[in-house]
Short mmCIF file of C-alpha atoms and ligand atoms in Angstrom, two decimals:
data_model
loop_
_atom_site.label_atom_id
_atom_site.label_comp_id
_atom_site.label_asym_id
_atom_site.label_seq_id
_atom_site.Cartn_x
_atom_site.Cartn_y
_atom_site.Cartn_z
CA MET A 1 0.00 0.00 0.00
CA ILE A 2 2.84 2.33 0.69
CA GLY A 3 3.36 3.04 -3.02
CA ARG A 4 -0.02 4.69 -3.22
CA LEU A 5 0.53 7.08 -0.26
CA SER A 6 0.86 10.75 -1.04
CA LEU A 7 3.93 12.64 0.11
CA GLY A 8 1.86 14.24 2.91
CA GLN A 9 0.58 10.87 4.11
CA MET A 10 4.13 9.49 4.08
CA ARG A 11 5.38 12.43 6.12
CA LEU A 12 2.59 11.87 8.64
CA ALA A 13 3.35 8.14 8.87
CA TYR A 14 7.04 8.84 9.33
CA THR A 15 6.35 11.38 12.08
CA GLN A 16 4.06 8.89 13.88
CA VAL A 17 6.68 6.12 13.78
CA ALA A 18 9.39 8.50 14.98
CA MET A 19 7.21 9.72 17.84
CA LYS A 20 6.38 6.16 18.88
CA ALA A 21 10.07 5.18 18.85
CA ALA A 22 10.99 8.26 20.85
CA SER A 23 8.33 7.60 23.45
CA LEU A 24 9.38 3.93 23.71
CA PHE A 25 12.97 5.03 24.18
CA PHE A 26 11.86 7.53 26.84
CA VAL A 27 9.88 4.85 28.75
CA ALA A 28 12.88 2.51 28.60
CA LEU A 29 15.11 5.29 29.92
CA LEU A 30 12.68 5.90 32.78
CA CYS A 31 12.71 2.20 33.66
CA VAL A 32 16.51 2.05 33.73
CA SER A 33 16.84 5.15 35.88
CA ALA A 34 14.04 3.93 38.16
CA ALA A 35 15.89 0.62 38.61
CA ALA A 36 19.06 2.50 39.45
CA GLN A 37 17.19 4.61 41.98
CA THR A 38 15.17 1.75 43.55
CA PRO A 39 16.76 1.28 46.94
CA ALA A 40 18.07 -2.23 47.50
CA ARG A 41 15.77 -4.41 49.59
CA VAL A 42 16.25 -7.89 51.01
CA ASN A 43 13.99 -10.77 50.03
CA GLY A 44 11.93 -11.40 53.18
CA GLN A 45 10.33 -14.55 51.83
CA ARG A 46 13.78 -16.03 51.21
CA ILE A 47 14.92 -15.32 54.78
CA HIS A 48 11.74 -16.97 56.01
CA GLU A 49 12.41 -20.08 53.91
CA HIS A 50 16.02 -20.25 55.08
CA LEU A 51 14.89 -19.98 58.72
CA LYS A 52 12.48 -22.85 58.13
CA GLU A 53 15.21 -24.99 56.55
CA LEU A 54 17.70 -24.24 59.34
CA SER A 55 15.10 -25.12 61.98
CA LYS A 56 15.13 -28.74 60.79
CA PHE A 57 18.63 -29.30 62.18
CA GLY A 58 18.15 -30.25 65.83
CA ALA A 59 14.36 -29.77 65.71
CA ASN A 60 12.74 -30.72 69.02
CA PRO A 61 9.16 -32.05 69.40
CA GLN A 62 8.08 -28.77 71.04
CA GLY A 63 8.72 -26.87 67.79
CA GLY A 64 12.06 -25.30 68.67
CA VAL A 65 15.62 -26.57 68.30
CA SER A 66 18.21 -28.17 70.54
CA ARG A 67 21.24 -27.31 68.43
CA VAL A 68 23.89 -26.94 71.09
CA ALA A 69 27.37 -26.12 69.87
CA TYR A 70 29.50 -29.05 68.64
CA SER A 71 26.51 -31.44 68.43
CA GLU A 72 25.67 -33.35 65.25
CA ALA A 73 22.79 -30.90 64.65
CA ASP A 74 25.18 -27.95 65.01
CA LEU A 75 27.54 -29.45 62.43
CA GLN A 76 24.63 -29.99 60.02
CA GLY A 77 23.31 -26.47 60.56
CA ARG A 78 26.76 -25.06 59.89
CA GLN A 79 27.00 -27.02 56.63
CA TYR A 80 23.64 -25.60 55.59
CA ALA A 81 24.77 -22.04 56.39
CA ILE A 82 28.02 -22.55 54.48
CA GLY A 83 25.96 -23.55 51.42
CA LEU A 84 23.88 -20.37 51.67
CA MET A 85 27.00 -18.23 52.07
CA LYS A 86 28.59 -19.74 48.96
CA ALA A 87 25.37 -19.19 47.02
CA ALA A 88 25.50 -15.54 48.15
CA GLY A 89 28.87 -15.22 46.42
CA LEU A 90 30.95 -15.23 49.59
CA ASP A 91 34.40 -16.75 49.84
CA VAL A 92 33.95 -19.10 52.78
CA HIS A 93 36.52 -20.45 55.20
CA ILE A 94 36.60 -21.71 58.81
CA ASP A 95 38.96 -19.61 60.91
CA LEU A 96 41.28 -21.17 63.50
CA ALA A 97 38.68 -20.58 66.22
CA GLY A 98 36.06 -22.52 64.25
CA ASN A 99 33.99 -19.52 63.18
CA ILE A 100 32.49 -19.56 59.68
CA VAL A 101 33.77 -16.54 57.78
CA GLY A 102 32.45 -15.49 54.36
CA THR A 103 34.31 -12.64 52.71
CA ARG A 104 33.35 -10.31 49.87
CA ALA A 105 36.01 -8.03 48.40
CA GLY A 106 35.47 -4.28 48.45
CA SER A 107 36.64 -1.77 45.86
CA ASP A 108 39.19 -0.26 48.25
CA ALA A 109 41.51 -2.96 49.65
CA SER A 110 43.16 -0.39 51.94
CA LEU A 111 39.97 -0.15 54.04
CA LYS A 112 39.45 -2.30 57.15
CA PRO A 113 36.76 -4.98 56.88
CA LEU A 114 33.17 -4.37 57.90
CA LEU A 115 31.74 -7.33 59.86
CA ILE A 116 28.13 -8.53 60.10
CA GLY A 117 26.82 -11.76 61.59
CA SER A 118 25.62 -13.65 64.65
CA HIS A 119 25.42 -17.34 65.72
CA ILE A 120 23.34 -20.42 64.89
CA ASP A 121 24.00 -22.60 67.94
CA SER A 122 21.17 -22.74 70.49
CA VAL A 123 20.60 -23.48 74.14
CA PRO A 124 19.20 -26.94 74.96
CA MET A 125 15.45 -26.69 74.20
CA GLY A 126 15.90 -23.39 72.43
CA GLY A 127 13.96 -21.61 69.72
CA ASN A 128 14.35 -20.85 66.02
CA TYR A 129 15.14 -17.13 66.14
CA ASP A 130 17.90 -16.38 68.68
CA GLY A 131 21.03 -15.99 66.56
CA ASP A 132 19.44 -17.53 63.44
CA VAL A 133 17.67 -14.29 62.46
CA GLY A 134 20.91 -12.28 62.57
CA SER A 135 22.99 -14.95 60.83
CA LEU A 136 20.57 -15.60 57.97
CA SER A 137 19.86 -11.88 57.54
CA ALA A 138 23.59 -11.15 57.28
CA ILE A 139 23.81 -13.80 54.54
CA GLU A 140 20.74 -12.24 52.89
CA VAL A 141 22.52 -8.87 52.87
CA ALA A 142 25.40 -10.47 50.95
CA GLN A 143 22.95 -12.19 48.59
CA THR A 144 21.19 -8.87 47.91
CA LEU A 145 24.48 -7.07 47.24
CA LYS A 146 25.34 -9.81 44.76
CA GLU A 147 21.98 -9.65 42.97
CA LYS A 148 21.99 -5.85 42.81
CA GLN A 149 25.62 -5.96 41.69
CA ILE A 150 26.64 -3.54 44.41
CA THR A 151 30.32 -3.41 45.31
CA LEU A 152 31.07 -1.87 48.69
CA HIS A 153 34.21 0.17 49.28
CA HIS A 154 34.90 -1.90 52.39
CA PRO A 155 35.71 -5.60 52.34
CA LEU A 156 32.69 -7.34 53.92
CA GLU A 157 32.90 -10.31 56.30
CA VAL A 158 29.81 -12.31 57.18
CA ILE A 159 30.67 -14.25 60.36
CA ILE A 160 28.79 -17.02 62.09
CA PHE A 161 30.42 -17.30 65.49
CA GLN A 162 30.77 -20.73 67.08
CA ASN A 163 29.26 -21.52 70.50
CA GLU A 164 27.70 -18.20 71.47
CA GLU A 165 25.37 -19.83 73.97
CA GLY A 166 28.24 -21.54 75.78
CA GLY A 167 29.92 -18.21 76.60
CA THR A 168 30.45 -16.25 73.34
CA ILE A 169 33.40 -18.55 72.63
CA GLY A 170 34.04 -17.88 68.92
CA SER A 171 33.78 -14.10 69.21
CA GLN A 172 35.88 -14.08 72.37
CA ALA A 173 38.63 -15.86 70.44
CA LEU A 174 38.73 -12.85 68.08
CA GLY A 175 38.50 -10.26 70.86
CA GLU A 176 40.00 -10.94 74.26
CA GLY A 177 41.26 -14.39 73.33
CA LEU A 178 40.62 -17.77 74.99
CA ASP A 179 42.79 -19.22 77.74
CA GLU A 180 43.21 -22.71 79.22
CA LYS A 181 40.34 -22.10 81.63
CA HIS A 182 37.96 -21.51 78.70
CA LEU A 183 39.28 -24.43 76.68
CA ASN A 184 38.79 -26.88 79.56
CA LEU A 185 35.17 -25.88 80.16
CA VAL A 186 32.69 -28.63 79.32
CA SER A 187 29.99 -27.35 76.97
CA ASN A 188 26.36 -28.50 76.71
CA SER A 189 27.33 -31.10 74.09
CA GLY A 190 29.50 -32.87 76.67
CA LYS A 191 32.65 -31.90 74.78
CA THR A 192 35.17 -29.44 76.17
CA ILE A 193 35.59 -26.17 74.30
CA ARG A 194 38.98 -27.50 73.16
CA GLU A 195 37.46 -30.68 71.70
CA GLY A 196 34.50 -28.80 70.25
CA THR A 197 36.65 -26.19 68.56
CA ARG A 198 38.45 -29.02 66.78
CA VAL A 199 35.14 -30.67 65.83
CA VAL A 200 33.95 -27.49 64.03
CA GLY A 201 37.22 -27.16 62.13
CA GLY A 202 39.28 -24.86 64.33
CA ASP A 203 42.65 -25.48 65.96
CA PRO A 204 42.73 -24.80 69.72
CA ASP A 205 46.54 -24.88 69.67
CA GLN A 206 46.71 -21.93 67.28
CA LEU A 207 44.16 -19.60 68.79
CA ALA A 208 46.67 -16.82 69.37
CA SER A 209 46.84 -16.19 65.63
CA VAL A 210 43.06 -15.74 65.26
CA LYS A 211 42.96 -12.87 67.77
CA ARG A 212 42.44 -9.55 66.03
CA GLN A 213 44.11 -6.32 67.04
CA PRO A 214 42.07 -3.44 68.44
CA GLY A 215 41.40 -1.07 65.55
CA SER A 216 41.66 -3.81 62.92
CA ILE A 217 38.00 -3.70 61.84
CA ALA A 218 35.88 -0.85 60.49
CA GLY A 219 32.88 -1.97 62.52
CA TYR A 220 30.51 -4.79 63.41
CA PHE A 221 26.71 -4.82 63.06
CA GLU A 222 24.55 -7.56 64.57
CA LEU A 223 20.82 -7.99 64.05
CA HIS A 224 19.15 -9.97 66.84
CA ILE A 225 15.77 -10.65 68.37
CA GLU A 226 15.19 -8.55 71.49
CA GLN A 227 14.62 -11.58 73.77
CA GLY A 228 12.54 -9.28 75.99
CA GLY A 229 9.06 -7.82 75.56
CA THR A 230 9.69 -4.06 75.39
CA LEU A 231 9.49 -3.52 71.62
CA GLU A 232 6.30 -5.56 71.22
CA ARG A 233 4.65 -3.99 74.27
CA GLU A 234 5.44 -0.46 73.08
CA LYS A 235 4.69 -1.33 69.42
CA ILE A 236 8.14 -0.25 68.22
CA ASP A 237 9.67 -1.70 65.05
CA ILE A 238 13.39 -1.43 65.71
CA GLY A 239 15.51 -1.35 68.86
CA VAL A 240 18.82 0.50 68.71
CA VAL A 241 21.04 -1.14 71.33
CA GLU A 242 23.00 1.31 73.45
CA GLY A 243 25.02 -1.40 75.12
CA ILE A 244 25.15 -4.94 76.43
CA VAL A 245 24.86 -5.18 80.17
CA GLY A 246 27.67 -6.37 82.40
CA ILE A 247 26.95 -9.33 84.68
CA LEU A 248 28.07 -10.04 88.25
CA HIS A 249 27.87 -13.49 89.84
CA SER A 250 28.54 -14.47 93.44
CA ASP A 251 27.84 -17.70 95.35
CA VAL A 252 26.41 -16.99 98.78
CA THR A 253 26.81 -19.56 101.57
CA ILE A 254 24.64 -19.35 104.67
CA GLU A 255 25.65 -21.54 107.57
CA GLY A 256 23.32 -22.35 110.44
CA PHE A 257 22.99 -25.53 112.48
CA ALA A 258 21.22 -28.68 111.35
CA ASN A 259 19.15 -30.03 114.20
CA HIS A 260 16.02 -32.05 114.93
CA ALA A 261 12.99 -30.31 113.47
CA GLY A 262 10.70 -31.82 116.12
CA THR A 263 12.65 -31.25 119.32
CA THR A 264 14.29 -27.85 118.69
CA PRO A 265 12.06 -24.99 119.89
CA MET A 266 11.42 -22.13 117.47
CA ASP A 267 13.49 -19.65 119.46
CA GLN A 268 16.57 -21.86 119.55
CA ARG A 269 17.10 -22.49 115.85
CA HIS A 270 19.90 -21.50 113.50
CA ASP A 271 17.85 -22.02 110.34
CA ALA A 272 19.96 -21.34 107.26
CA LEU A 273 17.02 -21.59 104.86
CA LEU A 274 14.96 -19.06 106.82
CA SER A 275 17.90 -16.63 106.56
CA ALA A 276 18.15 -17.41 102.85
CA ALA A 277 14.46 -16.61 102.35
CA ARG A 278 14.85 -13.25 104.08
CA PHE A 279 17.99 -12.58 102.07
CA ILE A 280 16.26 -13.26 98.73
CA GLU A 281 13.55 -10.76 99.67
CA LYS A 282 16.28 -8.27 100.65
CA VAL A 283 18.04 -8.62 97.28
CA ASN A 284 14.81 -7.69 95.52
CA GLN A 285 14.28 -4.68 97.82
CA ILE A 286 17.82 -3.37 97.34
CA VAL A 287 17.81 -3.76 93.55
CA THR A 288 14.45 -1.96 93.21
CA SER A 289 15.29 0.76 95.77
CA VAL A 290 17.16 2.91 93.23
CA PRO A 291 15.91 4.20 89.88
CA GLY A 292 17.28 2.57 86.73
CA ARG A 293 17.04 -0.61 84.66
CA GLN A 294 19.34 -2.78 86.80
CA VAL A 295 18.15 -6.31 87.54
CA GLY A 296 19.05 -8.73 90.34
CA THR A 297 18.16 -12.39 90.68
CA VAL A 298 18.72 -15.34 93.00
CA GLY A 299 18.51 -18.05 90.38
CA TRP A 300 19.41 -21.26 92.21
CA ILE A 301 19.53 -22.60 95.73
CA LYS A 302 20.89 -25.75 97.41
CA VAL A 303 19.72 -26.78 100.85
CA GLU A 304 21.49 -29.20 103.18
CA PRO A 305 20.79 -31.71 104.46
CA GLY A 306 17.35 -31.46 102.80
CA ALA A 307 14.86 -33.48 104.81
CA TYR A 308 11.39 -32.93 106.31
CA ASN A 309 12.61 -33.48 109.81
CA VAL A 310 15.90 -31.56 109.86
CA ILE A 311 16.32 -27.80 110.27
CA PRO A 312 18.42 -26.69 107.27
CA GLY A 313 22.03 -26.31 108.36
CA LYS A 314 23.50 -24.92 105.17
CA VAL A 315 22.30 -23.10 102.08
CA VAL A 316 24.26 -22.09 99.00
CA LEU A 317 22.59 -19.81 96.45
CA GLY A 318 23.49 -17.98 93.28
CA LEU A 319 23.24 -14.19 93.11
CA GLU A 320 23.30 -12.36 89.79
CA LEU A 321 23.23 -8.61 89.05
CA ARG A 322 23.15 -6.91 85.64
CA ASP A 323 23.40 -3.33 84.40
CA LEU A 324 25.01 -1.18 81.72
CA ASP A 325 26.89 0.66 84.47
CA GLU A 326 29.48 -1.51 86.22
CA LYS A 327 29.85 0.93 89.14
CA LYS A 328 26.16 0.63 89.80
CA PHE A 329 26.03 -3.16 90.05
CA THR A 330 29.25 -3.44 92.05
CA GLY A 331 27.83 -0.80 94.44
CA LEU A 332 24.61 -2.79 94.77
CA PHE A 333 26.63 -5.94 95.40
CA ASP A 334 28.52 -4.25 98.28
CA GLN A 335 25.21 -3.16 99.78
CA ILE A 336 23.68 -6.65 99.39
CA ARG A 337 26.71 -8.22 101.02
CA ALA A 338 26.59 -5.83 104.00
CA GLU A 339 22.86 -6.37 104.49
CA GLY A 340 23.28 -10.14 104.15
CA GLU A 341 25.94 -10.22 106.85
CA ALA A 342 23.75 -8.08 109.14
CA LEU A 343 20.80 -10.38 108.48
CA GLY A 344 22.96 -13.39 109.35
CA ARG A 345 23.89 -11.91 112.73
CA LEU A 346 20.21 -11.24 113.44
CA ASN A 347 19.21 -14.84 112.63
CA GLN A 348 22.22 -16.53 114.25
CA THR A 349 23.52 -17.74 110.91
CA ARG A 350 26.68 -16.84 109.04
CA PHE A 351 26.81 -15.37 105.50
CA SER A 352 29.84 -15.60 103.24
CA PHE A 353 30.11 -14.41 99.63
CA THR A 354 32.56 -15.64 96.98
CA ASP A 355 34.43 -12.88 95.17
CA ALA A 356 32.26 -11.37 92.47
CA VAL A 357 32.90 -12.72 88.97
CA THR A 358 32.01 -10.01 86.48
CA SER A 359 31.74 -9.60 82.75
CA HIS A 360 32.13 -5.96 81.84
CA PRO A 361 29.35 -4.04 80.14
CA ALA A 362 30.05 -3.31 76.45
CA LEU A 363 28.76 -0.02 75.12
CA THR A 364 27.91 0.25 71.45
CA ASP A 365 29.33 3.06 69.31
CA LYS A 366 27.31 6.30 69.48
CA GLY A 367 27.95 7.13 65.81
CA LEU A 368 26.81 3.68 64.68
CA GLN A 369 23.75 3.89 66.96
CA LYS A 370 22.77 7.12 65.20
CA LEU A 371 23.40 5.56 61.79
CA ILE A 372 21.02 2.69 62.60
CA ASP A 373 18.46 5.06 64.09
CA ASP A 374 18.54 7.42 61.07
CA THR A 375 18.44 4.50 58.63
CA ALA A 376 15.49 2.83 60.36
CA LYS A 377 13.56 6.10 60.46
CA SER A 378 14.28 6.77 56.78
CA LEU A 379 12.68 3.38 56.06
CA GLY A 380 9.59 4.50 57.99
CA PHE A 381 10.21 2.49 61.17
CA SER A 382 9.75 3.59 64.76
CA THR A 383 12.83 3.16 66.96
CA LYS A 384 13.84 2.99 70.59
CA VAL A 385 17.30 3.20 72.12
CA MET A 386 17.59 0.43 74.69
CA PRO A 387 20.08 -1.76 76.58
CA SER A 388 20.50 -5.45 75.90
CA GLY A 389 19.89 -7.51 79.02
CA ALA A 390 21.31 -10.61 77.33
CA GLY A 391 24.91 -11.25 76.29
CA HIS A 392 25.87 -11.22 72.60
CA ASP A 393 28.87 -11.77 70.33
CA ALA A 394 28.90 -7.99 69.79
CA GLN A 395 30.15 -7.46 73.35
CA GLU A 396 33.33 -9.40 72.52
CA ILE A 397 33.87 -7.73 69.14
CA ALA A 398 33.56 -4.34 70.91
CA ARG A 399 37.13 -4.96 72.12
CA ILE A 400 38.51 -4.68 68.59
CA GLY A 401 36.30 -2.03 66.99
CA PRO A 402 33.05 -0.07 67.03
CA VAL A 403 29.96 -2.27 67.26
CA ALA A 404 26.21 -1.71 67.11
CA MET A 405 23.13 -3.90 67.33
CA ILE A 406 19.67 -3.85 65.77
CA PHE A 407 16.82 -5.45 67.74
CA ILE A 408 13.46 -6.64 66.41
CA PRO A 409 10.45 -7.57 68.57
CA SER A 410 10.22 -10.95 70.31
CA ILE A 411 6.56 -11.92 70.66
CA ASN A 412 5.58 -12.02 74.35
CA GLY A 413 9.23 -11.41 75.18
CA ILE A 414 9.90 -15.17 75.13
CA SER A 415 13.37 -16.47 74.29
CA HIS A 416 15.56 -19.52 74.99
CA SER A 417 12.37 -21.52 74.56
CA PRO A 418 10.66 -23.42 71.73
CA LYS A 419 7.93 -20.74 72.05
CA GLU A 420 10.36 -18.05 70.87
CA PHE A 421 8.81 -16.20 67.90
CA SER A 422 9.40 -13.12 65.76
CA ARG A 423 7.02 -12.09 62.97
CA PRO A 424 8.30 -12.53 59.38
CA GLN A 425 7.59 -8.85 58.67
CA ASP A 426 9.67 -7.74 61.68
CA ILE A 427 12.53 -9.99 60.52
CA GLU A 428 12.36 -8.50 57.01
CA ASN A 429 12.31 -4.98 58.50
CA GLY A 430 15.36 -5.73 60.62
CA ALA A 431 17.24 -7.23 57.67
CA ASN A 432 16.45 -4.16 55.55
CA VAL A 433 17.74 -1.90 58.32
CA LEU A 434 20.90 -4.03 58.44
CA LEU A 435 21.35 -3.81 54.66
CA GLN A 436 20.72 -0.06 54.47
CA THR A 437 22.94 0.61 57.50
CA VAL A 438 25.77 -1.31 55.84
CA LEU A 439 25.30 0.76 52.65
CA ALA A 440 25.13 4.03 54.62
CA PHE A 441 28.21 3.10 56.65
CA ASP A 442 30.10 2.27 53.47
CA LYS A 443 29.25 5.67 51.93
CA ARG A 444 30.51 7.70 54.91
ZN1 LIG B 1 21.79 -14.92 70.54
#
């Protein structure tokens, strides 16, 4: 038909084709620039699926996991995580402490590495979120960077620390270092830390070389479930952790006199358990007598001889205090000790306290806290700055560089239980905050 078109018609047809091509080109251009401007987001569904897969290793009938470090389930879970890390384009190796380390090169090799990660071992009869959420989200961050073809300036290390629940063993090896006392400890698997470290591919005889120097990392970010109920209760999306509390332990012995429970009149007794009961009440009074978020607990008690018909002659109990401020909990301990001794004199029993064993509080970096807070808010999330009442690998890594932690809500504040649960949306939110914080940190 074209042969019969007039010159005018041909001009019109040409103009129409040209306009159509131009508009198509313009739309394509818009799409490309929109893709470039679309902020990177993690794949929440994928994290959810990975969590489900990981939960199979060491699954217990109650719906949680018993994946204690160095157990068969732990080894299987680690293999699964290694597979995910490789799929995310990470270069994976086991360091001499037995931690799983996946590295991703940055564009500037002169920069110190940026670390993200957590742990996948659990307590006996634990849940599917403590540690797993942070570990799988860190891997998801690497996977997203790979898919979006984003190269960071900093080298990135995704680390899954070994045996967090048995005393932050893997992270301590990097920070303060492990000594003979640590290595001889028997872990929940029945193996010593020394044996277990070998089982997961480390070398306990070469731990000195895995220790990292203070100032050798750019920073460490850890996403974790809150393990308390504050965020859910206050309907807050993201917790910005200001620090991990220090912990003080002391064994308290109360000595009385074991005597016949039938023939000894009430006013002639030296009842160690009665003193212990009054002491436990006193601990609670002292800890709550000052403002603040400090906590104090008597968590175990042993009574001797332990019979219906004998007045208890001896009690040993475990006292624990926690706070972000070490001076505060050591001050409370001094007060508790003085009041305990006074109480003993009053009840004709004798109190003695073992020297306090303390782990120091670890404060997170103020600048990194702000970075997380700003990032979370820019994603539309509400935030709250809060302490962590539980210990984490981040407290050990704080010895070698600036650290920060992102918390997401734990439903009903339950943790270290098969009933532990965090909503998929909260996990996705936390992982996106982790990803965007890493990107923002890298741009600074
Ligand atoms: Zn944990």
